[in-house]
Coordinates of C-alpha atoms in Angstrom, one line a residue:
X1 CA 33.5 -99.6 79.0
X2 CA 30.9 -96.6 79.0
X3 CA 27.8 -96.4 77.1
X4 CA 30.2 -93.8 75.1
X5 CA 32.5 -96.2 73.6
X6 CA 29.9 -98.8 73.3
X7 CA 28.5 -96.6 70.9
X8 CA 31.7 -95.8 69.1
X9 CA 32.8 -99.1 68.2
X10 CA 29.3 -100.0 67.0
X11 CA 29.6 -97.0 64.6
X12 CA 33.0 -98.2 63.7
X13 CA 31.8 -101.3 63.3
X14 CA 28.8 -100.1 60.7
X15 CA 31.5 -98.6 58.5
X16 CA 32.6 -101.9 57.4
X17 CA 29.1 -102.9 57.0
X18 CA 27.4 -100.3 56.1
X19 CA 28.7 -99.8 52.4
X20 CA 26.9 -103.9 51.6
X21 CA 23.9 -102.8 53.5
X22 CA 23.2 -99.7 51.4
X23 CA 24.6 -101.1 48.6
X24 CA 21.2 -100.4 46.5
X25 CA 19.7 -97.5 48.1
X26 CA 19.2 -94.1 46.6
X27 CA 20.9 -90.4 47.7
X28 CA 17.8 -89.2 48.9
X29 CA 17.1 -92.4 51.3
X30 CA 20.5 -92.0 52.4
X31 CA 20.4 -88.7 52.9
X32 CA 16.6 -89.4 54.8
X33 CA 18.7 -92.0 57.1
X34 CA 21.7 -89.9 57.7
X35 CA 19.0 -87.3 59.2
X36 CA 17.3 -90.0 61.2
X37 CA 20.7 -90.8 62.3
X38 CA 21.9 -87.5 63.4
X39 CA 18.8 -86.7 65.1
X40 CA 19.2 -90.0 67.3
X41 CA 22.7 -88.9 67.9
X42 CA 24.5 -91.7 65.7
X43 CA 26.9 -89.1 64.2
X44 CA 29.2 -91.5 62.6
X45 CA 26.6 -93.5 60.8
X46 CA 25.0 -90.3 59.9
X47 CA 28.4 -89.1 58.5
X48 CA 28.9 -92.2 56.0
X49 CA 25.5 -92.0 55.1
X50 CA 25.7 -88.5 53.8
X51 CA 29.2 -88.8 52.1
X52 CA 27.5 -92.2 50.4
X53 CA 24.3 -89.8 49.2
X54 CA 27.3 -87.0 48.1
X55 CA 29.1 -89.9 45.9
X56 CA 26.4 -91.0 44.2
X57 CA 24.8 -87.2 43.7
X58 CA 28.0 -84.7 43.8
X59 CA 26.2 -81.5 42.2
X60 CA 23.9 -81.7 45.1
X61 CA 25.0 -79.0 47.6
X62 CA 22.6 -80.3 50.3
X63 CA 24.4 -83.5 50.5
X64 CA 27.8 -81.2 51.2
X65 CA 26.9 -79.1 54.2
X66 CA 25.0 -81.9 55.9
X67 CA 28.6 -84.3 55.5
X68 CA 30.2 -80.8 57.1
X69 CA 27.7 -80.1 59.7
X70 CA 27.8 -83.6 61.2
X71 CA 31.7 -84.2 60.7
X72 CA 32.8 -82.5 64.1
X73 CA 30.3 -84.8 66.2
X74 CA 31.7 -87.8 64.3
X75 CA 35.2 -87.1 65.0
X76 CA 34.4 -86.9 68.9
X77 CA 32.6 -89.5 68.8
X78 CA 36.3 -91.7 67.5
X79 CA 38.0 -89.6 69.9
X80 CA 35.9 -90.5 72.7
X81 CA 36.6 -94.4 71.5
X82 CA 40.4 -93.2 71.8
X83 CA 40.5 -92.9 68.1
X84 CA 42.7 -89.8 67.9
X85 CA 44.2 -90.7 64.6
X86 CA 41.1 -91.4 62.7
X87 CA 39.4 -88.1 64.8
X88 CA 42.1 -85.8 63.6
X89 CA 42.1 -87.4 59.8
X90 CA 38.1 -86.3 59.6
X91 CA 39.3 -82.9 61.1
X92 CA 42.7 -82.2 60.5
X93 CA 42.6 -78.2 61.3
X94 CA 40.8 -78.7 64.7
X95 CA 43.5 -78.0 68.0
X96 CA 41.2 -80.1 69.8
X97 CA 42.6 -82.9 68.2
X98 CA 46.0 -82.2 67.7
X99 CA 46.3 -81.5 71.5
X100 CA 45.0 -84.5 72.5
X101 CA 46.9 -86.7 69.9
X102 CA 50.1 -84.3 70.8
X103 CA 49.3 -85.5 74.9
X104 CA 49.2 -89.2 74.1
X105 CA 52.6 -89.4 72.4
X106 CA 54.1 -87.3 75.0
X107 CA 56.0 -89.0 78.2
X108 CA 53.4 -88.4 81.5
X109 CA 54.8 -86.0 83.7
X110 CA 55.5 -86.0 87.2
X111 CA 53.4 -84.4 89.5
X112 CA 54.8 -81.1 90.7
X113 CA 53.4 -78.0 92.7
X114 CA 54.7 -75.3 91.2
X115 CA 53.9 -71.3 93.0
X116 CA 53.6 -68.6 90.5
X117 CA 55.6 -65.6 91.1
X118 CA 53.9 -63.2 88.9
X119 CA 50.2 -63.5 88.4
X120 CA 49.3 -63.6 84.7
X121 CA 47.8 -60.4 83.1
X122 CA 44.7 -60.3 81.3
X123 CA 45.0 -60.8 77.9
X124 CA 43.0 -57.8 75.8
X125 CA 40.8 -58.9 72.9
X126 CA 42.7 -60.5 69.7
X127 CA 42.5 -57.1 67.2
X128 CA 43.2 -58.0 63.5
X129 CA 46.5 -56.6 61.7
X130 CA 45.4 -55.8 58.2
X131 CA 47.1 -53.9 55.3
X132 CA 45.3 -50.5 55.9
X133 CA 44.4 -49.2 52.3
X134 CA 41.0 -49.3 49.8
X135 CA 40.9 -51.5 46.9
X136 CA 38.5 -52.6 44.1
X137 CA 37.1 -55.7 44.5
X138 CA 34.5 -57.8 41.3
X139 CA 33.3 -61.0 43.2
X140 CA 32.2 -63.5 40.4
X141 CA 32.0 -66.7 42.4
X142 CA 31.2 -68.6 46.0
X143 CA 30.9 -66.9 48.9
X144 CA 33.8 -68.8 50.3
X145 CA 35.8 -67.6 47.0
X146 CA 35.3 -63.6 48.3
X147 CA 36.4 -63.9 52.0
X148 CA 39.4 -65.4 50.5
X149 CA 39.9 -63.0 47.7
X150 CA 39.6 -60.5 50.7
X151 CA 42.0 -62.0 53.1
X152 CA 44.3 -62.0 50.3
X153 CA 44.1 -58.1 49.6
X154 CA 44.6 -57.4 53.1
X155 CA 46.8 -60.0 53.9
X156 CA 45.0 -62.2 56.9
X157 CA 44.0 -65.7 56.6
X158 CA 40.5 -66.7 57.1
X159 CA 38.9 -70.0 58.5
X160 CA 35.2 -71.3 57.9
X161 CA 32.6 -72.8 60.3
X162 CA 31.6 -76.0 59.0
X163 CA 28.0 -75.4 59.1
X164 CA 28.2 -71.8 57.4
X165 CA 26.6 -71.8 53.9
X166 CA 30.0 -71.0 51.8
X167 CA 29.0 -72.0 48.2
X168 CA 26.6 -69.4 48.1
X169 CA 26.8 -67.8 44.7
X170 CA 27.1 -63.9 44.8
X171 CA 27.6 -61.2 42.1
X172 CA 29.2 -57.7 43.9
X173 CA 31.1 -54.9 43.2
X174 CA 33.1 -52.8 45.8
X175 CA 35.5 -49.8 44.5
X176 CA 37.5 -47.8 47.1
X177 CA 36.6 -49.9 49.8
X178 CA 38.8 -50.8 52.8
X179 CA 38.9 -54.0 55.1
X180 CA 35.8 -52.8 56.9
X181 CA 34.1 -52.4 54.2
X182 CA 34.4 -55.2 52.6
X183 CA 34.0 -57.5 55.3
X184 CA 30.8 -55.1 56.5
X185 CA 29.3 -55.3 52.8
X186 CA 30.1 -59.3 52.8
X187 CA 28.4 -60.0 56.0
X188 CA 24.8 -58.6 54.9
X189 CA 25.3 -60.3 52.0
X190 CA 26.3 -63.6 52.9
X191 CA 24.3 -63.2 56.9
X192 CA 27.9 -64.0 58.3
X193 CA 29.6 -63.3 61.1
X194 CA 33.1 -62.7 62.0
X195 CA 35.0 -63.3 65.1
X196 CA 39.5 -61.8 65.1
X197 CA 40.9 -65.0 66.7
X198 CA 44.3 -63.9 66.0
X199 CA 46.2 -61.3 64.7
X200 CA 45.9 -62.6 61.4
X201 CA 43.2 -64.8 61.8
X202 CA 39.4 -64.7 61.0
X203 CA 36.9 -66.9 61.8
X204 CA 33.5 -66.2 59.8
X205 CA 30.3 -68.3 60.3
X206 CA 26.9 -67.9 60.1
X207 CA 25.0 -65.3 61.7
X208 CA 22.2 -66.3 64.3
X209 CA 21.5 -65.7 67.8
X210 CA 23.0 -69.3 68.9
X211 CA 26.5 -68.4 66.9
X212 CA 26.6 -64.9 68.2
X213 CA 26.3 -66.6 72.0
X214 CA 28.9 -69.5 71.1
X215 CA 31.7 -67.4 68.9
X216 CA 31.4 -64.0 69.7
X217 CA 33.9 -62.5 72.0
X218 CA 33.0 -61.6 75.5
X219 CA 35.3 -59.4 77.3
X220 CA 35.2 -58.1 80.6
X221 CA 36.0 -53.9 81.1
X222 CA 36.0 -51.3 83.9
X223 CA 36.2 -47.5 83.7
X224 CA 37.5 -45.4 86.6
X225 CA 34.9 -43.0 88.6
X226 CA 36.0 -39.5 89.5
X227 CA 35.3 -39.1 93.6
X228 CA 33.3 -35.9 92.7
X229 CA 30.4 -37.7 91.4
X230 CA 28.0 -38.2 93.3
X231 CA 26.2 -42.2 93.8
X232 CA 22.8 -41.1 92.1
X233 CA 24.9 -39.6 89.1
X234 CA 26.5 -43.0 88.8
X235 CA 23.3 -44.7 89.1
X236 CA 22.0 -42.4 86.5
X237 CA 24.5 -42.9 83.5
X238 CA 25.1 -46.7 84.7
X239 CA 21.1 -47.3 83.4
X240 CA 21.6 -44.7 80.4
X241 CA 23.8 -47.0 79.1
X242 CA 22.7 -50.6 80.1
X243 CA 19.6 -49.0 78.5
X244 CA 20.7 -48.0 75.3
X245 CA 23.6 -50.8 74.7
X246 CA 21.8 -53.5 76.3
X247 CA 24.9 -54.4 78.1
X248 CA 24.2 -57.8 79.9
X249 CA 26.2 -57.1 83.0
X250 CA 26.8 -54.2 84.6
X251 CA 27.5 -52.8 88.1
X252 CA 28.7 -49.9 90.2
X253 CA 29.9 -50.8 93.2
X254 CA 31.6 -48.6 95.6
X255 CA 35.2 -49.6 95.1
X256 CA 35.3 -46.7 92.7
X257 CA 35.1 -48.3 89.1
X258 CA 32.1 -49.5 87.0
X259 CA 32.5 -52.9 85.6
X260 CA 30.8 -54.3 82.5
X261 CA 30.8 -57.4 80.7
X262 CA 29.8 -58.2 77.1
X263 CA 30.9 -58.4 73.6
X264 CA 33.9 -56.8 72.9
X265 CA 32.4 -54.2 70.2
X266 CA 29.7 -53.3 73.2
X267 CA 32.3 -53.1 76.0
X268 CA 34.6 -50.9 73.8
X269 CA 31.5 -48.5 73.3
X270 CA 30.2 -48.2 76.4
X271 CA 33.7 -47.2 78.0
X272 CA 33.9 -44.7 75.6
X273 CA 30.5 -43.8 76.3
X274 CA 30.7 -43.6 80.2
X275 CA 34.2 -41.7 80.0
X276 CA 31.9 -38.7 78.0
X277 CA 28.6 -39.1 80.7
X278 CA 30.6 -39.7 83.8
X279 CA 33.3 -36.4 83.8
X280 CA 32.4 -34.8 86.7
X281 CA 31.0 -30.8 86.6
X282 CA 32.7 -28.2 85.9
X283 CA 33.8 -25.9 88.4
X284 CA 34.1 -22.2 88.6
X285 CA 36.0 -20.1 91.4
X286 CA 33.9 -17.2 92.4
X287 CA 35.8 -14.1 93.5
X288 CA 33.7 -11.8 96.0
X289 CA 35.0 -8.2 96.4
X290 CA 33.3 -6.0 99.2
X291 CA 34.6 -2.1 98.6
X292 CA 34.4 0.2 101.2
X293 CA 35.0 4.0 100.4
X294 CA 34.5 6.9 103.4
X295 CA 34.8 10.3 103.4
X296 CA 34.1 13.6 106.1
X297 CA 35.1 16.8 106.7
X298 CA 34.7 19.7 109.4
X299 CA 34.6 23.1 108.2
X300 CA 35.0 26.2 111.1
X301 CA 34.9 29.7 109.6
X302 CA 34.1 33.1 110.5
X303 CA 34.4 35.5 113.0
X304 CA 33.8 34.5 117.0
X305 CA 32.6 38.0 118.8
X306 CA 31.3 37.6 121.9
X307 CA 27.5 37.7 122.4
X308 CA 27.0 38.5 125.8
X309 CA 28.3 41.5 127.8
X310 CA 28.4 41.2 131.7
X311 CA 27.8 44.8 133.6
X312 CA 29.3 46.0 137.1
X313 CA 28.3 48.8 139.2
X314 CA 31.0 51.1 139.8
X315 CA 29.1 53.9 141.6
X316 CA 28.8 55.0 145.1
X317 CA 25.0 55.6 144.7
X318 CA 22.7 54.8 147.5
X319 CA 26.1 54.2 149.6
X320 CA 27.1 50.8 147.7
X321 CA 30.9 49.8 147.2
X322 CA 32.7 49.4 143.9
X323 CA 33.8 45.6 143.6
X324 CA 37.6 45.8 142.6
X325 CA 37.7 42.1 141.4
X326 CA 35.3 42.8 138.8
X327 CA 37.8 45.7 137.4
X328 CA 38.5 44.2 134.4
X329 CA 38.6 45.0 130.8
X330 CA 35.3 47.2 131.3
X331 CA 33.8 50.1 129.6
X332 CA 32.7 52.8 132.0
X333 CA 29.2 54.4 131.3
X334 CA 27.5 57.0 132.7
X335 CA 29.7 59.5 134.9
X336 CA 29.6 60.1 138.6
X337 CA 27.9 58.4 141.2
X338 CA 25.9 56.5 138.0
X339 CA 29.1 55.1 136.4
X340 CA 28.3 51.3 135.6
X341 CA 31.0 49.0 133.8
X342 CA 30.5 46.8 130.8
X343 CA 33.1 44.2 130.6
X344 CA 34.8 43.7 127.0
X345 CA 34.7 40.0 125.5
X346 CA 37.6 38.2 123.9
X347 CA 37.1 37.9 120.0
X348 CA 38.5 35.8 117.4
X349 CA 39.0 35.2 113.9
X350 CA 38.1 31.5 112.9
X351 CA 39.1 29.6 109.3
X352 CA 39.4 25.6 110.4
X353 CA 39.2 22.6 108.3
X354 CA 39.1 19.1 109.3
X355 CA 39.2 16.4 106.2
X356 CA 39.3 12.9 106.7
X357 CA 39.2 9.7 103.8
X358 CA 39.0 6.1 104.2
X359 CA 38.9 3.4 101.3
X360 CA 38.3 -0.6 102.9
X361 CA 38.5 -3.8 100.7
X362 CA 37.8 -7.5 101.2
X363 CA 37.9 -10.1 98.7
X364 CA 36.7 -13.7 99.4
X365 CA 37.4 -16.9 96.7
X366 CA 35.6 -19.8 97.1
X367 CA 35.0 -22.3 94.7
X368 CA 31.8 -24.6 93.7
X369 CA 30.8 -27.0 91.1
X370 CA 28.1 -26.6 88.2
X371 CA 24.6 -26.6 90.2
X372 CA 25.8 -26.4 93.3
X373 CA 25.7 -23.5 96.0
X374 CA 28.7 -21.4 97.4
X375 CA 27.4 -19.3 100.5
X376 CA 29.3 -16.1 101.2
X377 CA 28.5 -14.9 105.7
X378 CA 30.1 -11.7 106.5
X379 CA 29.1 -10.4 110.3
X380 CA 28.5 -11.9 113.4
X381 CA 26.5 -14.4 115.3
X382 CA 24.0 -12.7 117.5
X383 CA 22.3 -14.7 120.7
X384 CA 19.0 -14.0 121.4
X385 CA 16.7 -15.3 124.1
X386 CA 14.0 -17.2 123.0
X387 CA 12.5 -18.8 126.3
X388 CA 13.4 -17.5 129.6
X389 CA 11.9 -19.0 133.1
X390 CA 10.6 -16.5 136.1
X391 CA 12.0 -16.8 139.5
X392 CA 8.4 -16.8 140.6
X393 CA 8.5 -20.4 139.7
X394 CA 10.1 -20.7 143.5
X395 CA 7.3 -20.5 144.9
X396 CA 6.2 -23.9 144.2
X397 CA 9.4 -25.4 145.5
X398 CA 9.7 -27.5 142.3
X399 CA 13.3 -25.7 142.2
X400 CA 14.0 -25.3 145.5
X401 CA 17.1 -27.3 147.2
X402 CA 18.7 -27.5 150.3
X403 CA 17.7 -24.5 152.3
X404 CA 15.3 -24.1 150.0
X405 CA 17.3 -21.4 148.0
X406 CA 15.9 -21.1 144.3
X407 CA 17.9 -21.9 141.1
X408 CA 17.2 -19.9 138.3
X409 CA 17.1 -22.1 135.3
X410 CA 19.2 -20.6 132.5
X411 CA 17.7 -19.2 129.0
X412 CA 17.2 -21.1 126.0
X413 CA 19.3 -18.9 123.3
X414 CA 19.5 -19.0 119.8
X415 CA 21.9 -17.9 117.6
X416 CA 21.4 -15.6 114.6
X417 CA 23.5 -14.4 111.7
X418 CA 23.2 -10.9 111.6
X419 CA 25.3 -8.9 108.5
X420 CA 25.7 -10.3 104.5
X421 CA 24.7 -13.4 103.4
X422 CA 25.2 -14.7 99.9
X423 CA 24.6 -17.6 98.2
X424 CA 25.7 -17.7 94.4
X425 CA 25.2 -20.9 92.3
X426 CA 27.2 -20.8 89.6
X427 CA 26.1 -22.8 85.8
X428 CA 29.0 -23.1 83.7
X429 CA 27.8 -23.3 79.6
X430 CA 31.5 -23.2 78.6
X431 CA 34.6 -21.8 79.7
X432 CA 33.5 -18.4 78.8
X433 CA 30.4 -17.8 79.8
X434 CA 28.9 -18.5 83.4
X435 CA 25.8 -17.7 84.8
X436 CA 24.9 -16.9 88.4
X437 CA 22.2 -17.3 90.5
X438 CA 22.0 -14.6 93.4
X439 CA 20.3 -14.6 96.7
X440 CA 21.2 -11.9 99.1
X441 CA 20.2 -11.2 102.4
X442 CA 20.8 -8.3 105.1
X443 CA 19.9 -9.1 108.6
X444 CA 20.6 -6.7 111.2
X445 CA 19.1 -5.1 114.4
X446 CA 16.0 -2.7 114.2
X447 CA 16.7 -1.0 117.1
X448 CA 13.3 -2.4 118.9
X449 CA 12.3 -4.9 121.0
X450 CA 9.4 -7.3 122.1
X451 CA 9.1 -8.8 125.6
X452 CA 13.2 -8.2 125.8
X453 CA 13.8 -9.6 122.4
X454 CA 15.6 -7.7 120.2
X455 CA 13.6 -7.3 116.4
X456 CA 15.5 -8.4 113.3
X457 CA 15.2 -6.0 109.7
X458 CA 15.6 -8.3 107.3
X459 CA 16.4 -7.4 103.5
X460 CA 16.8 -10.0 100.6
X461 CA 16.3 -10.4 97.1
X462 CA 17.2 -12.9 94.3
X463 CA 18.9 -12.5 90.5
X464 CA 19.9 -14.5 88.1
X465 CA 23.2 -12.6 85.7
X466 CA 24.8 -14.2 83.0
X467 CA 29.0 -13.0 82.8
X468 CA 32.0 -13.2 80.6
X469 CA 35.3 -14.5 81.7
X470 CA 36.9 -11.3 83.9
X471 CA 33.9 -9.4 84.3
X472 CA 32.3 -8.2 87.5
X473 CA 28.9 -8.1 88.4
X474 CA 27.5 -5.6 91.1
X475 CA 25.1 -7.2 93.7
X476 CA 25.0 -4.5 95.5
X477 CA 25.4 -0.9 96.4
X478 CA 24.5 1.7 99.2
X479 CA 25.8 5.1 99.6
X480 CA 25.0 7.4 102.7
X481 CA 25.6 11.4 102.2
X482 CA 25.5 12.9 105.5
X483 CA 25.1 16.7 105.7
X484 CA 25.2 18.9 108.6
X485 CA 25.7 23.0 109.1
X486 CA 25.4 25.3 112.2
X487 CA 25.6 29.0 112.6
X488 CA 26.5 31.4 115.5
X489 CA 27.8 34.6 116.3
X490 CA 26.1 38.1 117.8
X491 CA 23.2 39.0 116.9
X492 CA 22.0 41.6 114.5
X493 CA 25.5 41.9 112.7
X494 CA 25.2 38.0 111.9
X495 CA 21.9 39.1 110.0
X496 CA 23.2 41.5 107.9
X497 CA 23.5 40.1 103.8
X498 CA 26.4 39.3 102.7
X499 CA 28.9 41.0 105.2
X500 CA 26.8 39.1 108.4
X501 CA 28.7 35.9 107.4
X502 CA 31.9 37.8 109.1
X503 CA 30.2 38.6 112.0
X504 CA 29.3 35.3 113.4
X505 CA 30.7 32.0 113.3
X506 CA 30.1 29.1 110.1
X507 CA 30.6 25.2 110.6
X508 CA 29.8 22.6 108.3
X509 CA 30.3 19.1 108.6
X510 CA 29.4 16.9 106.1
X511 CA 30.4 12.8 105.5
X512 CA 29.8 10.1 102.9
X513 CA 29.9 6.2 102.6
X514 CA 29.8 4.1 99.4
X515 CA 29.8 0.0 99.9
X516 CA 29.8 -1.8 96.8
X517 CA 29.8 -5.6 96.8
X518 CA 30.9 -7.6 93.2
X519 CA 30.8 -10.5 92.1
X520 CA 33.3 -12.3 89.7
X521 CA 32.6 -16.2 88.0
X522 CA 36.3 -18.0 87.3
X523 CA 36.3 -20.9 85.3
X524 CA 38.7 -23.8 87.1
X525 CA 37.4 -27.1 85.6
X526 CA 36.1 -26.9 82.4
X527 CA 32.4 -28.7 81.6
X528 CA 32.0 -31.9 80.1
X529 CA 31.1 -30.4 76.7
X530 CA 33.6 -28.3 76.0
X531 CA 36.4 -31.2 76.4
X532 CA 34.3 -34.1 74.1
X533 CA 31.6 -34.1 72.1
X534 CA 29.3 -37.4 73.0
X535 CA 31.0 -39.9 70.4
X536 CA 29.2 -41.1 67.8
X537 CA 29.3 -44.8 66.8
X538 CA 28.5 -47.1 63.8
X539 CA 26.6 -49.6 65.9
X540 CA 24.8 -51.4 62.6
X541 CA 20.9 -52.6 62.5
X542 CA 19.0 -53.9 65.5
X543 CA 19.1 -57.1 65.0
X544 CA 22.9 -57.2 63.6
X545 CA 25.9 -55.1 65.7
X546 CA 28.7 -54.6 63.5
X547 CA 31.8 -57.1 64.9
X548 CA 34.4 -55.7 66.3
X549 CA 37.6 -56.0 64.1

C-alpha cells in the first residue's frame, strides 16, 4: 500500500471520528482547521471540516465555496483509495469518475493489436449552437441565476467551476442584446470566463491567468503561402503578427504553410489576418509597342539639253584631211577651206517620280509584379576588345614552342548591348490606375575609335508616369527629315527667271523617319487592397481577450 492510500483510509477513518472530536468547536475554528488542512494536503479532513463550519453557520457564503473548492481533491483522494462510489457521490457530474467507476464494472478485455485503416481527422474547435436572435434580459438575483436565465433564452446548457464565485449578487439590465452580448456584458461583470465544450455546452469559471492556461482552448492552425512571396516577406508578416497577437508559437518553415498555435479566438484571428498580409503583389502586364513609319521620294524634272558641243575640222586648209568618222549630226560653219563642224547633242524632256513608304511595328508583353523591374533589350550584342597581347612578346621566348614558332595569345573581349534598353517598374494602386517608373537607354557606335576600340554614344534618361487602364504612354520619339535638291542643264538659259527652270534639269529627293516607342500598364493580378480590406476585430481589453464562442 502507497503512501496514497495510507493517507486515504486515515481520512476515511477521521470521518467517523471526527464529528466527537469537534463536537464543541466553533465555525470559525473549523473553518481555521479545514484551511490548515487543505494547505497540508488533507483534502478530506479539510472537506468535513468545512461542511461542519457550513452546518452550524449556513448564511455564511465563505463556508460554501471553500466546501466547493476542496471537494474535487477529496473525491481523488477516495478514488485513489479505490473508493469510486463514494468519489462519484461527492462529484456526481465529473466523467472522471464515471469512467473509472464505468471500467471497474466492465469485463477486462483481451489484449488485441488492432491497425487503423484510416487515420483520424483533427477535430476543429467545439463552436456553440445558440438560438440566434436579441432579447431583453432584468437580472435580479445570483450570478449563477443569470448564466442560467441566459442559457435558457438561447437554449444551451451551462456548467460551473467549483471554485467560481456564483452567488454573487448582481443588478443589470440588457435590452436587444444577443448571446454575445449577454455573455460579453456577464463576464465583466462577474470577471468570468467561458470555455464551448460542446455544442450546447458552456463551461464558465473564473477569470485569471492560471484558469485561462488550464480551460481555455488551444488549437493548433496553418495558413497556405503563395510561392510568389518571397522568404523575407514571410519573415516580415510572421513577426507583424506574433507581435501584435502575442501568439505563443509560431513558425514558417519552408514546407510552404505557416503554422501557429494558441487559443482558439487568437488562432482564428491571425489566419484571417495573415490571409489579408500574406496575398502576394499584384501584377500588371506591360505592353511595349515600337512604331516605325518611313517615307522618300525622287523627283526628275525638266529639260536635259546638252551642255557641251564637240567641233571637227572639215577644211582642207593648210593641206589637212576631213575626218569622215566624225561626219555626224554636225553643223557646218564657216564656208570654204574654213568650214569647221559642230556636232548636235541629243536632248530630252524629263518629268520622273520615284515615291516609296514604309510603316514597321513591334510589340513586346512581358509581365512583372508590384516593385519589381521588367527590362525591355532590342539590338544586338557587340564584342569589343578590351586587352589584346603583341607578338613582340616573342621575343622573350616566354611563348615560344617547339621550333620556337610564337603563339599569339587570343583577346580578352567583352560583350556590349548596343540598341534600346528599357527597364519599367510598374506600382499598381488599384486596378485602374498604375504608375511606371522609366529608365531608358540608347547605346550605339560613335563612329570613333581609341587604340582600335570602337567609342560607345550613350543616351539615357529616367521618368516616373502615372496611366489609366488602356492608355499609352510615349517614352520616346525621333523623327529624321532628310532633304536634298540638285540642278543641271546648259548654261545661260538655265539662268533665266522663271522660263530657266525648262531649260535645265530639276531633281529633288527628299526622305523621312518617325520611331515612336509606347508604353502600356495591364492589370493581371489585382493588389491586396482592392480584394480585402485588413479585417477588423473585437479583440476586448489588454488584459481580457473576448472568448471565442
Amino acid at each position: 500500500m502507497d503512501s496514497l492510500q495510507r493517507r486515504a483510509l486515515v481520512a476515511i477513518l477521521a470521518l467517523i471520528f471526527l464529528p466527537v472530536a469537534l463536537a464543541d468547536d466553533g465555525a470559525e475554528d473549523l473553518f481555521r482547521k479545514g484551511r490548515r488542512a487543505q494547505s497540508q494536503g488533507r483534502h478530506i479532513e479539510a472537506y468535513l471540516l468545512y461542511n461542519r463550519a457550513r452546518a452550524l453557520d449556513p448564511a455564511n457564503l465563505k463556508y460554501v465555496r471553500a466546501a466547493r473548492g476542496v471537494r474535487r481533491g477529496a473525491a481523488q483522494l477516495l478514488a485513489a483509495a479505490g473508493e469510486h462510489r463514494t468519489a462519484l457521490e461527492m462529484v456526481p457530474d465529473s466523467w472522471e469518475f464515471q469512467s473509472i467507476d464505468s471500467g471497474d464494472r466492465a469485463p477486462a478485455r483481451e489484449p488485441a493489436i488492432s491497425v487503423a485503416q484510416v487515420r483520424p481527422a483533427p477535430s476543429e474547435p467545439k463552436t456553440l449552437n445558440y438560438s440566434d436572435h436579441e432579447a431583453a434580459f432584468r437580472f435580479r438575483g445570483t450570478l449563477r441565476e443569470a448564466y442560467l436565465e441566459a442559457a435558457k433564452e438561447f437554449g444551451i446548457r451551462i456548467v460551473f467551476d467549483e471554485e467560481f464565485d456564483d452567488d454573487r449578487l448582481i443588478r443589470a439590465e440588457l435590452t436587444e442584446c444577443d448571446f454575445r452580448c449577454v455573455m460579453r456584458a456577464l463576464g465583466e461583470i462577474g470577471t468570468a470566463l467561458v470555455v464551448p465544450l460542446d455544442h450546447d455546452l458552456l463551461f464558465v469559471a473564473e477569470d485569471t491567468s492560471s484558469t485561462r492556461s488550464e480551460f481555455e482552448t488551444v488549437a493548433f492552425g496553418s495558413v497556405p503561402l503563395d510561392s510568389a512571396l518571397t522568404p523575407d516577406e514571410v519573415s516580415e508578416v510572421s513577426q507583424a503578427i506574433q507581435q501584435v497577437l502575442e501568439i505563443r508559437r509560431l513558425q514558417a518553415p519552408s514546407s510552404g504553410r505557416l503554422f501557429l498555435r494558441d487559443s482558439v479566438s487568437k488562432v482564428n484571428m491571425a489566419r484571417l489576418l495573415a490571409q489579408s498580409l500574406l496575398h502576394p503583389r499584384g501584377m500588371a502586364q506591360i505592353e511595349l509597342q515600337m512604331v516605325t513609319v518611313s517615307r522618300s521620294g525622287h523627283i526628275r524634272a525638266g529639260m536635259n539639253l546638252p551642255s557641251t558641243f564637240p567641233m571637227a575640222n572639215l577644211s582642207t586648209l593648210l593641206g589637212a584631211s576631213p575626218d569622215p568618222a566624225s561626219a555626224g549630226r554636225l553643223i557646218g560653219l564657216g564656208g570654204g577651206k574654213t568650214v569647221l563642224g559642230v556636232t548636235v547633242g541629243d536632248a530630252s524632256l524629263i518629268a520622273r517620280l520615284d515615291a516609296s513608304s514604309a510603316q514597321t511595328l513591334h510589340s513586346l508583353h512581358v509581365r512583372s509584379a508590384h516593385g519589381m523591374p521588367a527590362e525591355f533589350k532590342i539590338g544586338e550584342r557587340y564584342p569589343i576588345a578590351t586587352a589584346q597581347y603583341s607578338s613582340g612578346a616573342a621575343a622573350s621566348g616566354a611563348q615560344a614552342v617547339g621550333n620556337g614558332s610564337y603563339i599569339q595569345p587570343a583577346p580578352s573581349i567583352s560583350f556590349e548591348d548596343l540598341g534600346l534598353n528599357l527597364a519599367v517598374t510598374p506600382l499598381i494602386h488599384s486596378a485602374l490606375d498604375v504608375t511606371l517608373e522609366l529608365e531608358v537607354n540608347f547605346r550605339f557606335l560613335a563612329g570613333q575609335a581609341v587604340n582600335d576600340i570602337p567609342v560607345l554614344a550613350n543616351r539615357e534618361f529616367k521618368s516616373q508616369v502615372r496611366l489609366r487602364r488602356g492608355d499609352f504612354a510615349i517614352v520616346s520619339g525621333m523623327s529624321v527629315y532628310e532633304r536634298r535638291g540638285s540642278e543641271g542643264g546648259l548654261w545661260g538659259l538655265g539662268q533665266i527667271p522663271w522660263l530657266g527652270s525648262l531649260f535645265r534639269r530639276n531633281e529633288r529627293r527628299w526622305s523621312q523617319r518617325d520611331l515612336l516607342i509606347l508604353v502600356r500598364p495591364r492589370v493581371v493580378r489585382l493588389p491586396p487592397g482592392e480584394l480585402s480590406r485588413t479585417p477588423e476585430f473585437l479583440y476586448g481589453t489588454e488584459q481580457r481577450a473576448l472568448p471565442a464562442l
